[in-house]
Tab-separated table of N, CA and C in Angstrom:
chain	number	residue	atom	x	y	z
A	221	ARG	N	36.336	151.571	69.602
A	221	ARG	CA	36.864	150.463	68.830
A	221	ARG	C	38.305	150.194	69.274
A	222	LEU	N	38.604	148.931	69.551
A	222	LEU	CA	39.962	148.557	69.952
A	222	LEU	C	40.891	148.587	68.753
A	223	ARG	N	42.093	149.003	69.012
A	223	ARG	CA	43.117	149.023	67.967
A	223	ARG	C	44.344	148.278	68.472
A	224	HIS	N	45.103	147.786	67.523
A	224	HIS	CA	46.330	147.057	67.846
A	224	HIS	C	47.488	147.744	67.145
A	225	TRP	N	48.589	147.841	67.853
A	225	TRP	CA	49.805	148.406	67.273
A	225	TRP	C	50.944	147.461	67.605
A	226	ARG	N	51.691	147.099	66.590
A	226	ARG	CA	52.847	146.212	66.782
A	226	ARG	C	54.085	146.976	66.333
A	227	SER	N	55.075	147.006	67.191
A	227	SER	CA	56.290	147.766	66.886
A	227	SER	C	57.230	146.980	65.991
A	228	GLU	N	58.118	147.695	65.395
A	228	GLU	CA	59.298	147.087	64.787
A	228	GLU	C	60.212	146.725	65.959
A	229	PRO	N	61.264	145.942	65.741
A	229	PRO	CA	62.188	145.671	66.857
A	229	PRO	C	62.774	146.981	67.400
A	230	LEU	N	62.523	147.239	68.668
A	230	LEU	CA	62.988	148.469	69.313
A	230	LEU	C	64.284	148.190	70.072
A	231	PRO	N	65.298	149.031	69.872
A	231	PRO	CA	66.558	148.808	70.587
A	231	PRO	C	66.445	149.276	72.037
A	232	ALA	N	67.120	148.559	72.919
A	232	ALA	CA	67.179	148.926	74.335
A	232	ALA	C	68.418	148.270	74.935
A	233	VAL	N	68.716	148.641	76.163
A	233	VAL	CA	69.864	148.073	76.875
A	233	VAL	C	69.366	147.559	78.217
A	234	ASP	N	69.665	146.287	78.514
A	234	ASP	CA	69.164	145.693	79.758
A	234	ASP	C	70.001	146.130	80.960
A	235	ALA	N	69.652	145.614	82.132
A	235	ALA	CA	70.317	146.006	83.381
A	235	ALA	C	71.795	145.643	83.408
A	236	ASP	N	72.195	144.647	82.617
A	236	ASP	CA	73.601	144.252	82.547
A	236	ASP	C	74.362	145.008	81.467
A	237	GLY	N	73.699	145.947	80.798
A	237	GLY	CA	74.347	146.719	79.744
A	237	GLY	C	74.408	146.001	78.407
A	238	VAL	N	73.584	144.986	78.234
A	238	VAL	CA	73.579	144.197	77.001
A	238	VAL	C	72.516	144.748	76.055
A	239	ALA	N	72.904	144.948	74.803
A	239	ALA	CA	71.976	145.467	73.797
A	239	ALA	C	70.950	144.402	73.421
A	240	VAL	N	69.685	144.806	73.429
A	240	VAL	CA	68.594	143.901	73.070
A	240	VAL	C	67.664	144.592	72.081
A	241	ARG	N	66.817	143.789	71.466
A	241	ARG	CA	65.761	144.303	70.591
A	241	ARG	C	64.453	143.658	71.030
A	242	VAL	N	63.429	144.490	71.165
A	242	VAL	CA	62.146	144.014	71.675
A	242	VAL	C	61.028	144.453	70.731
A	243	VAL	N	60.146	143.527	70.423
A	243	VAL	CA	58.945	143.833	69.649
A	243	VAL	C	57.783	143.880	70.633
A	244	LEU	N	57.020	144.975	70.587
A	244	LEU	CA	55.887	145.156	71.489
A	244	LEU	C	54.566	145.086	70.732
A	245	HIS	N	53.540	144.624	71.420
A	245	HIS	CA	52.177	144.646	70.892
A	245	HIS	C	51.342	145.447	71.882
A	246	VAL	N	50.660	146.488	71.388
A	246	VAL	CA	49.867	147.366	72.242
A	246	VAL	C	48.400	147.291	71.815
A	247	VAL	N	47.526	147.089	72.774
A	247	VAL	CA	46.078	147.115	72.533
A	247	VAL	C	45.558	148.401	73.165
A	248	TRP	N	44.893	149.231	72.351
A	248	TRP	CA	44.495	150.553	72.816
A	248	TRP	C	43.238	151.023	72.097
A	249	ARG	N	42.711	152.162	72.572
A	249	ARG	CA	41.600	152.816	71.880
A	249	ARG	C	41.610	154.296	72.234
A	250	VAL	N	40.950	155.068	71.404
A	250	VAL	CA	40.781	156.494	71.650
A	250	VAL	C	39.535	156.655	72.511
A	251	THR	N	39.687	157.318	73.657
A	251	THR	CA	38.537	157.542	74.541
A	251	THR	C	38.044	158.985	74.469
A	252	ASP	N	38.918	159.890	74.111
A	252	ASP	CA	38.547	161.307	74.000
A	252	ASP	C	39.050	161.804	72.652
A	253	THR	N	38.162	161.795	71.668
A	253	THR	CA	38.548	162.145	70.299
A	253	THR	C	39.063	163.577	70.206
A	254	ALA	N	38.414	164.497	70.897
A	254	ALA	CA	38.840	165.896	70.840
A	254	ALA	C	40.246	166.056	71.406
A	255	ARG	N	40.490	165.440	72.549
A	255	ARG	CA	41.820	165.543	73.155
A	255	ARG	C	42.870	164.889	72.260
A	256	ALA	N	42.542	163.740	71.688
A	256	ALA	CA	43.483	163.046	70.806
A	256	ALA	C	43.797	163.898	69.582
A	257	ALA	N	42.800	164.594	69.053
A	257	ALA	CA	43.008	165.416	67.857
A	257	ALA	C	43.838	166.658	68.156
A	258	HIS	N	43.677	167.231	69.340
A	258	HIS	CA	44.374	168.486	69.655
A	258	HIS	C	45.677	168.298	70.428
A	259	ALA	N	45.821	167.203	71.136
A	259	ALA	CA	47.011	167.008	71.975
A	259	ALA	C	48.225	166.554	71.175
A	260	VAL	N	47.996	165.750	70.148
A	260	VAL	CA	49.123	165.225	69.364
A	260	VAL	C	48.783	165.277	67.878
A	261	ASP	N	49.823	165.353	67.059
A	261	ASP	CA	49.615	165.393	65.611
A	261	ASP	C	49.302	164.015	65.038
A	262	ASP	N	49.983	163.002	65.561
A	262	ASP	CA	49.857	161.649	65.012
A	262	ASP	C	49.681	160.683	66.184
A	263	VAL	N	48.463	160.203	66.388
A	263	VAL	CA	48.152	159.370	67.556
A	263	VAL	C	48.970	158.076	67.579
A	264	PRO	N	48.996	157.284	66.501
A	264	PRO	CA	49.803	156.051	66.548
A	264	PRO	C	51.292	156.321	66.795
A	265	ARG	N	51.795	157.402	66.219
A	265	ARG	CA	53.207	157.751	66.439
A	265	ARG	C	53.433	158.105	67.910
A	266	HIS	N	52.522	158.870	68.493
A	266	HIS	CA	52.624	159.230	69.909
A	266	HIS	C	52.594	157.976	70.783
A	267	LEU	N	51.689	157.070	70.463
A	267	LEU	CA	51.596	155.815	71.209
A	267	LEU	C	52.908	155.038	71.111
A	268	GLY	N	53.481	154.983	69.921
A	268	GLY	CA	54.760	154.299	69.723
A	268	GLY	C	55.880	154.927	70.528
A	269	GLU	N	55.900	156.264	70.579
A	269	GLU	CA	56.934	156.948	71.359
A	269	GLU	C	56.755	156.691	72.859
A	270	CYS	N	55.511	156.651	73.312
A	270	CYS	CA	55.244	156.320	74.726
A	270	CYS	C	55.726	154.905	75.037
A	271	ALA	N	55.438	153.987	74.128
A	271	ALA	CA	55.843	152.590	74.323
A	271	ALA	C	57.360	152.458	74.324
A	272	GLU	N	58.023	153.172	73.426
A	272	GLU	CA	59.485	153.092	73.360
A	272	GLU	C	60.125	153.662	74.626
A	273	ALA	N	59.593	154.769	75.130
A	273	ALA	CA	60.130	155.359	76.365
A	273	ALA	C	59.912	154.415	77.553
A	274	ALA	N	58.733	153.821	77.634
A	274	ALA	CA	58.448	152.876	78.721
A	274	ALA	C	59.352	151.656	78.616
A	275	LEU	N	59.554	151.188	77.398
A	275	LEU	CA	60.416	150.025	77.184
A	275	LEU	C	61.831	150.299	77.684
A	276	ALA	N	62.369	151.470	77.347
A	276	ALA	CA	63.726	151.811	77.789
A	276	ALA	C	63.816	151.785	79.316
A	277	ARG	N	62.786	152.279	79.987
A	277	ARG	CA	62.776	152.282	81.455
A	277	ARG	C	62.707	150.880	82.035
A	278	VAL	N	61.800	150.082	81.520
A	278	VAL	CA	61.586	148.738	82.071
A	278	VAL	C	62.773	147.827	81.782
A	279	VAL	N	63.266	147.862	80.567
A	279	VAL	CA	64.373	146.974	80.173
A	279	VAL	C	65.636	147.294	80.967
A	280	SER	N	65.861	148.562	81.263
A	280	SER	CA	67.085	148.940	81.980
A	280	SER	C	67.108	148.447	83.423
A	281	ARG	N	65.981	147.972	83.933
A	281	ARG	CA	65.906	147.506	85.325
A	281	ARG	C	66.149	146.013	85.496
A	282	ARG	N	66.109	145.247	84.407
A	282	ARG	CA	66.224	143.790	84.496
A	282	ARG	C	67.175	143.270	83.428
A	283	PRO	N	67.871	142.180	83.727
A	283	PRO	CA	68.660	141.534	82.671
A	283	PRO	C	67.747	140.671	81.801
A	284	VAL	N	68.185	140.392	80.584
A	284	VAL	CA	67.414	139.492	79.721
A	284	VAL	C	67.412	138.108	80.341
A	285	ASP	N	68.581	137.633	80.704
A	285	ASP	CA	68.724	136.312	81.313
A	285	ASP	C	69.510	136.467	82.602
A	286	ALA	N	69.141	135.694	83.601
A	286	ALA	CA	69.885	135.691	84.858
A	286	ALA	C	70.716	134.421	84.893
A	287	PHE	N	71.981	134.589	85.109
A	287	PHE	CA	72.871	133.440	85.186
A	287	PHE	C	73.093	133.047	86.637
A	288	ARG	N	72.196	133.522	87.487
A	288	ARG	CA	72.172	133.161	88.900
A	288	ARG	C	70.696	133.058	89.295
A	289	PRO	N	70.356	132.166	90.193
A	289	PRO	CA	68.945	131.948	90.531
A	289	PRO	C	68.335	133.102	91.318
A	290	GLY	N	67.020	133.252	91.194
A	290	GLY	CA	66.284	134.214	91.995
A	290	GLY	C	66.304	135.643	91.505
A	291	VAL	N	66.773	135.888	90.302
A	291	VAL	CA	66.839	137.242	89.768
A	291	VAL	C	65.708	137.430	88.756
A	292	PRO	N	64.853	138.458	88.940
A	292	PRO	CA	63.799	138.686	87.954
A	292	PRO	C	64.407	139.145	86.626
A	293	THR	N	63.916	138.583	85.540
A	293	THR	CA	64.468	138.894	84.224
A	293	THR	C	63.384	139.383	83.278
A	294	LEU	N	63.804	139.789	82.106
A	294	LEU	CA	62.861	140.189	81.068
A	294	LEU	C	62.089	138.994	80.520
A	295	ARG	N	62.536	137.785	80.816
A	295	ARG	CA	61.820	136.582	80.380
A	295	ARG	C	60.547	136.361	81.204
A	296	HIS	N	60.405	137.059	82.326
A	296	HIS	CA	59.169	137.008	83.120
A	296	HIS	C	58.174	137.974	82.469
A	297	THR	N	57.600	137.547	81.363
A	297	THR	CA	56.834	138.457	80.506
A	297	THR	C	55.579	139.021	81.164
A	298	GLU	N	54.961	138.291	82.072
A	298	GLU	CA	53.753	138.829	82.719
A	298	GLU	C	54.084	140.065	83.551
A	299	ALA	N	55.147	139.996	84.327
A	299	ALA	CA	55.545	141.138	85.153
A	299	ALA	C	56.002	142.298	84.280
A	300	VAL	N	56.745	141.988	83.226
A	300	VAL	CA	57.221	143.031	82.309
A	300	VAL	C	56.030	143.687	81.616
A	301	ALA	N	55.072	142.886	81.157
A	301	ALA	CA	53.890	143.422	80.475
A	301	ALA	C	53.076	144.318	81.406
A	302	GLU	N	52.935	143.906	82.644
A	302	GLU	CA	52.181	144.704	83.612
A	302	GLU	C	52.843	146.065	83.834
A	303	GLU	N	54.154	146.049	83.973
A	303	GLU	CA	54.884	147.303	84.187
A	303	GLU	C	54.805	148.196	82.950
A	304	LEU	N	54.995	147.609	81.773
A	304	LEU	CA	54.900	148.375	80.526
A	304	LEU	C	53.507	148.970	80.351
A	305	THR	N	52.489	148.175	80.613
A	305	THR	CA	51.112	148.645	80.449
A	305	THR	C	50.843	149.851	81.346
A	306	GLY	N	51.281	149.787	82.584
A	306	GLY	CA	51.084	150.905	83.501
A	306	GLY	C	51.762	152.176	83.029
A	307	LEU	N	53.007	152.056	82.580
A	307	LEU	CA	53.750	153.233	82.126
A	307	LEU	C	53.158	153.826	80.849
A	308	VAL	N	52.846	152.972	79.880
A	308	VAL	CA	52.307	153.468	78.608
A	308	VAL	C	50.908	154.045	78.821
A	309	ALA	N	50.090	153.392	79.625
A	309	ALA	CA	48.737	153.893	79.886
A	309	ALA	C	48.783	155.280	80.518
A	310	GLY	N	49.688	155.476	81.455
A	310	GLY	CA	49.817	156.782	82.093
A	310	GLY	C	50.242	157.867	81.125
A	311	ALA	N	51.195	157.551	80.264
A	311	ALA	CA	51.682	158.542	79.304
A	311	ALA	C	50.669	158.813	78.192
A	312	ALA	N	49.933	157.805	77.774
A	312	ALA	CA	48.995	157.959	76.660
A	312	ALA	C	47.679	158.602	77.090
A	313	ALA	N	47.340	158.533	78.364
A	313	ALA	CA	46.076	159.097	78.846
A	313	ALA	C	45.990	160.596	78.588
A	314	VAL	N	47.114	161.276	78.605
A	314	VAL	CA	47.162	162.713	78.352
A	314	VAL	C	46.604	163.044	76.969
A	315	ALA	N	46.771	162.129	76.030
A	315	ALA	CA	46.307	162.349	74.658
A	315	ALA	C	44.940	161.721	74.409
A	316	GLY	N	44.214	161.356	75.464
A	316	GLY	CA	42.884	160.791	75.294
A	316	GLY	C	42.877	159.347	74.836
A	317	LEU	N	43.922	158.608	75.174
A	317	LEU	CA	44.019	157.207	74.774
A	317	LEU	C	43.907	156.307	75.999
A	318	GLU	N	43.275	155.170	75.815
A	318	GLU	CA	43.209	154.157	76.864
A	318	GLU	C	44.012	152.954	76.386
A	319	VAL	N	44.976	152.542	77.181
A	319	VAL	CA	45.829	151.404	76.828
A	319	VAL	C	45.410	150.222	77.689
A	320	PHE	N	45.075	149.123	77.035
A	320	PHE	CA	44.630	147.922	77.739
A	320	PHE	C	45.776	146.971	78.046
A	321	ALA	N	46.708	146.845	77.111
A	321	ALA	CA	47.808	145.895	77.309
A	321	ALA	C	48.998	146.287	76.453
A	322	VAL	N	50.165	146.127	77.031
A	322	VAL	CA	51.424	146.255	76.292
A	322	VAL	C	52.190	144.979	76.585
A	323	GLN	N	52.369	144.170	75.566
A	323	GLN	CA	52.967	142.841	75.736
A	323	GLN	C	54.238	142.726	74.901
A	324	PRO	N	55.358	142.319	75.515
A	324	PRO	CA	56.531	142.023	74.688
A	324	PRO	C	56.263	140.749	73.887
A	325	VAL	N	56.360	140.860	72.577
A	325	VAL	CA	56.106	139.719	71.700
A	325	VAL	C	57.384	138.921	71.494
A	326	ARG	N	58.487	139.630	71.347
A	326	ARG	CA	59.774	138.971	71.122
A	326	ARG	C	60.862	139.794	71.798
A	327	ILE	N	61.700	139.107	72.550
A	327	ILE	CA	62.864	139.734	73.180
A	327	ILE	C	64.074	138.946	72.714
A	328	GLU	N	64.999	139.642	72.097
A	328	GLU	CA	66.193	138.954	71.593
A	328	GLU	C	67.407	139.850	71.779
A	329	TYR	N	68.550	139.213	71.806
A	329	TYR	CA	69.787	139.983	71.873
A	329	TYR	C	69.999	140.686	70.542
A	330	ALA	N	70.626	141.847	70.596
A	330	ALA	CA	70.968	142.553	69.363
A	330	ALA	C	71.929	141.679	68.562
A	331	PRO	N	71.878	141.761	67.236
A	331	PRO	CA	72.704	140.874	66.405
A	331	PRO	C	74.191	140.906	66.753
A	332	GLU	N	74.695	142.059	67.155
A	332	GLU	CA	76.128	142.167	67.430
A	332	GLU	C	76.560	141.428	68.697
A	333	VAL	N	75.629	141.086	69.578
A	333	VAL	CA	75.992	140.370	70.806
A	333	VAL	C	75.313	139.007	70.931
A	334	ALA	N	74.468	138.655	69.986
A	334	ALA	CA	73.668	137.426	70.097
A	334	ALA	C	74.532	136.173	70.230
A	335	ALA	N	75.557	136.038	69.412
A	335	ALA	CA	76.392	134.828	69.457
A	335	ALA	C	77.125	134.714	70.799
A	336	ALA	N	77.692	135.816	71.260
A	336	ALA	CA	78.421	135.794	72.534
A	336	ALA	C	77.480	135.489	73.702
A	337	MET	N	76.285	136.059	73.686
A	337	MET	CA	75.335	135.809	74.771
A	337	MET	C	74.802	134.380	74.714
A	338	GLY	N	74.679	133.829	73.525
A	338	GLY	CA	74.284	132.422	73.399
A	338	GLY	C	75.325	131.512	74.029
A	339	ARG	N	76.600	131.814	73.775
A	339	ARG	CA	77.678	131.025	74.392
A	339	ARG	C	77.664	131.190	75.913
A	340	ARG	N	77.416	132.411	76.368
A	340	ARG	CA	77.366	132.665	77.813
A	340	ARG	C	76.214	131.885	78.453
A	341	ARG	N	75.093	131.859	77.777
A	341	ARG	CA	73.932	131.132	78.291
A	341	ARG	C	74.220	129.631	78.377
A	342	LEU	N	74.853	129.077	77.333
A	342	LEU	CA	75.215	127.656	77.351
A	342	LEU	C	76.217	127.353	78.458
A	343	ALA	N	77.183	128.248	78.642
A	343	ALA	CA	78.175	128.050	79.704
A	343	ALA	C	77.504	128.082	81.082
A	344	ALA	N	76.543	128.974	81.265
A	344	ALA	CA	75.832	129.048	82.546
A	344	ALA	C	75.011	127.783	82.787
A	345	LEU	N	74.367	127.278	81.747
A	345	LEU	CA	73.608	126.029	81.884
A	345	LEU	C	74.531	124.861	82.196
A	346	ASP	N	75.698	124.833	81.547
A	346	ASP	CA	76.672	123.775	81.804
A	346	ASP	C	77.168	123.846	83.249
A	347	ALA	N	77.454	125.055	83.730
A	347	ALA	CA	77.915	125.217	85.110
A	347	ALA	C	76.831	124.785	86.099
A	348	LEU	N	75.587	125.118	85.807
A	348	LEU	CA	74.486	124.703	86.671
A	348	LEU	C	74.354	123.183	86.687
A	349	HIS	N	74.496	122.571	85.516
A	349	HIS	CA	74.432	121.112	85.420
A	349	HIS	C	75.564	120.467	86.220
A	350	ARG	N	76.773	121.002	86.070
A	350	ARG	CA	77.919	120.458	86.807
A	350	ARG	C	77.735	120.620	88.314
A	351	ASP	N	77.218	121.758	88.730
A	351	ASP	CA	76.993	122.004	90.151
A	351	ASP	C	75.963	121.022	90.712
A	352	THR	N	74.905	120.793	89.962
A	352	THR	CA	73.883	119.829	90.375
A	352	THR	C	74.473	118.430	90.456
A	353	LEU	N	75.244	118.067	89.448
A	353	LEU	CA	75.876	116.748	89.406
A	353	LEU	C	76.815	116.560	90.592
A	354	LEU	N	77.626	117.562	90.876
A	354	LEU	CA	78.562	117.473	91.994
A	354	LEU	C	77.814	117.331	93.322
A	355	GLY	N	76.734	118.074	93.481
A	355	GLY	CA	75.929	117.955	94.697
A	355	GLY	C	75.365	116.554	94.869
A	356	GLU	N	74.894	115.964	93.764
A	356	GLU	CA	74.361	114.603	93.822
A	356	GLU	C	75.456	113.593	94.164
A	357	VAL	N	76.636	113.775	93.596
A	357	VAL	CA	77.757	112.868	93.874
A	357	VAL	C	78.154	112.955	95.341
A	358	VAL	N	78.303	114.165	95.856
A	358	VAL	CA	78.700	114.339	97.254
A	358	VAL	C	77.654	113.713	98.185
A	359	ASP	N	76.383	113.938	97.888
A	359	ASP	CA	75.323	113.336	98.714
A	359	ASP	C	75.378	111.811	98.664
A	360	ALA	N	75.593	111.250	97.473
A	360	ALA	CA	75.647	109.790	97.323
A	360	ALA	C	76.848	109.206	98.055
A	361	VAL	N	77.999	109.853	97.959
A	361	VAL	CA	79.203	109.379	98.650
A	361	VAL	C	78.985	109.441	100.159
A	362	GLU	N	78.463	110.554	100.632
A	362	GLU	CA	78.219	110.711	102.066
A	362	GLU	C	77.264	109.627	102.582
A	363	GLU	N	76.192	109.386	101.854
A	363	GLU	CA	75.216	108.367	102.255
A	363	GLU	C	75.839	106.972	102.224
A	364	THR	N	76.640	106.682	101.209
A	364	THR	CA	77.277	105.366	101.097
A	364	THR	C	78.233	105.121	102.259
A	365	VAL	N	79.089	106.073	102.554
A	365	VAL	CA	80.043	105.923	103.660
A	365	VAL	C	79.294	105.801	104.985
A	366	ARG	N	78.267	106.601	105.172
A	366	ARG	CA	77.484	106.540	106.412
A	366	ARG	C	76.842	105.162	106.591
A	367	ARG	N	76.252	104.645	105.535
A	367	ARG	CA	75.578	103.346	105.637
A	367	ARG	C	76.578	102.204	105.842
A	368	LEU	N	77.721	102.276	105.163
A	368	LEU	CA	78.737	101.228	105.337
A	368	LEU	C	79.246	101.190	106.775
A	369	THR	N	79.512	102.362	107.331
A	369	THR	CA	80.024	102.405	108.703
A	369	THR	C	78.924	102.105	109.716
A	370	ALA	N	77.694	102.538	109.464
A	370	ALA	CA	76.585	102.280	110.393
A	370	ALA	C	76.266	100.789	110.483
A	371	ARG	N	76.403	100.089	109.397
A	371	ARG	CA	76.111	98.649	109.390
A	371	ARG	C	77.304	97.818	109.866
A	372	GLY	N	78.413	98.485	110.115
A	372	GLY	CA	79.592	97.777	110.584
A	372	GLY	C	80.304	97.000	109.494
A	373	LEU	N	80.036	97.331	108.249
A	373	LEU	CA	80.686	96.624	107.142
A	373	LEU	C	82.144	97.034	106.989
A	374	VAL	N	82.452	98.264	107.395
A	374	VAL	CA	83.846	98.734	107.354
A	374	VAL	C	84.117	99.573	108.596
A	375	GLU	N	85.366	99.519	109.044
A	375	GLU	CA	85.820	100.406	110.103
A	375	GLU	C	86.965	101.200	109.513
A	376	LEU	N	86.801	102.510	109.490
A	376	LEU	CA	87.756	103.364	108.782
A	376	LEU	C	88.410	104.346	109.736
A	377	ASP	N	89.734	104.489	109.580
A	377	ASP	CA	90.397	105.585	110.268
A	377	ASP	C	90.332	106.794	109.322
A	378	GLY	N	90.893	107.908	109.720
A	378	GLY	CA	90.821	109.132	108.915
A	378	GLY	C	91.376	108.969	107.514
A	379	TYR	N	92.544	108.312	107.406
A	379	TYR	CA	93.176	108.130	106.100
A	379	TYR	C	92.330	107.228	105.201
A	380	GLU	N	91.863	106.107	105.756
A	380	GLU	CA	91.051	105.169	104.965
A	380	GLU	C	89.730	105.807	104.534
A	381	ARG	N	89.155	106.606	105.423
A	381	ARG	CA	87.894	107.291	105.095
A	381	ARG	C	88.104	108.243	103.920
A	382	LYS	N	89.183	109.021	103.952
A	382	LYS	CA	89.477	109.952	102.853
A	382	LYS	C	89.698	109.204	101.551
A	383	ALA	N	90.413	108.087	101.622
A	383	ALA	CA	90.675	107.292	100.415
A	383	ALA	C	89.374	106.724	99.853
A	384	LEU	N	88.500	106.227	100.734
A	384	LEU	CA	87.214	105.682	100.280
A	384	LEU	C	86.351	106.783	99.661
A	385	VAL	N	86.312	107.929	100.297
A	385	VAL	CA	85.538	109.058	99.763
A	385	VAL	C	86.068	109.449	98.388
A	386	ARG	N	87.384	109.542	98.248
A	386	ARG	CA	87.990	109.897	96.957
A	386	ARG	C	87.624	108.868	95.891
A	387	ASP	N	87.794	107.586	96.216
A	387	ASP	CA	87.520	106.528	95.236
A	387	ASP	C	86.036	106.477	94.853
A	388	LEU	N	85.167	106.621	95.837
A	388	LEU	CA	83.730	106.631	95.536
A	388	LEU	C	83.346	107.850	94.692
A	389	THR	N	83.936	108.988	95.009
A	389	THR	CA	83.648	110.202	94.238
A	389	THR	C	84.041	110.020	92.784
A	390	VAL	N	85.232	109.484	92.548
A	390	VAL	CA	85.687	109.229	91.174
A	390	VAL	C	84.754	108.239	90.486
A	391	ALA	N	84.401	107.168	91.180
A	391	ALA	CA	83.527	106.149	90.586
A	391	ALA	C	82.149	106.722	90.262
A	392	PHE	N	81.568	107.474	91.193
A	392	PHE	CA	80.236	108.038	90.951
A	392	PHE	C	80.274	109.091	89.844
A	393	CYS	N	81.302	109.933	89.848
A	393	CYS	CA	81.411	110.948	88.784
A	393	CYS	C	81.537	110.285	87.424
A	394	THR	N	82.350	109.256	87.350
A	394	THR	CA	82.532	108.541	86.085
A	394	THR	C	81.218	107.916	85.642
A	395	GLY	N	80.508	107.312	86.579
A	395	GLY	CA	79.230	106.680	86.254
A	395	GLY	C	78.173	107.676	85.829
A	396	TRP	N	78.077	108.812	86.537
A	396	TRP	CA	77.043	109.794	86.214
A	396	TRP	C	77.337	110.535	84.919
A	397	THR	N	78.598	110.864	84.678
A	397	THR	CA	78.906	111.579	83.436
A	397	THR	C	78.787	110.668	82.236
A	398	ALA	N	79.056	109.371	82.423
A	398	ALA	CA	78.893	108.429	81.312
A	398	ALA	C	77.415	108.223	81.007
A	399	GLY	N	76.571	108.318	82.035
A	399	GLY	CA	75.138	108.109	81.851
A	399	GLY	C	74.401	109.326	81.332
A	400	SER	N	74.979	110.520	81.432
A	400	SER	CA	74.255	111.728	81.004
A	400	SER	C	74.622	112.184	79.626
């Protein structure tokens, strides 16, 4: 018979040293009743301790949020669940238990750091938005100057080119920030 166990919020520390709380859901069953009865005093408690130990290991390897692209995080729940399931299944097998899935249900910052991390997350999103906007402006200015000179509409020396680039950059930035 399949059983389900849901944890209380478990404390852990991510790869960046940030305190988090994670709620886990474990799907399991007893496969060897004799081993389960003799190996541990309290099967659900043992399962919970296995899950908590696995959680500490997995969480310490990844940040909750990556403020730079290409970094695996705890928000990649499929990969985290797969790793947790493997660790918990290995530890619980000794007690005659079969673990089918260990899934993080909720991952949140600990209350003492939640507000600061929320601000950090917003600042990172703002910086990403600004970086994207600046890239679009530079591309638009470059394309505009290239097309103007290619069509022979303007002939620019170095000083005039810099002035046109500056003026177009200001105009495009003003237009894009007003529109967003």
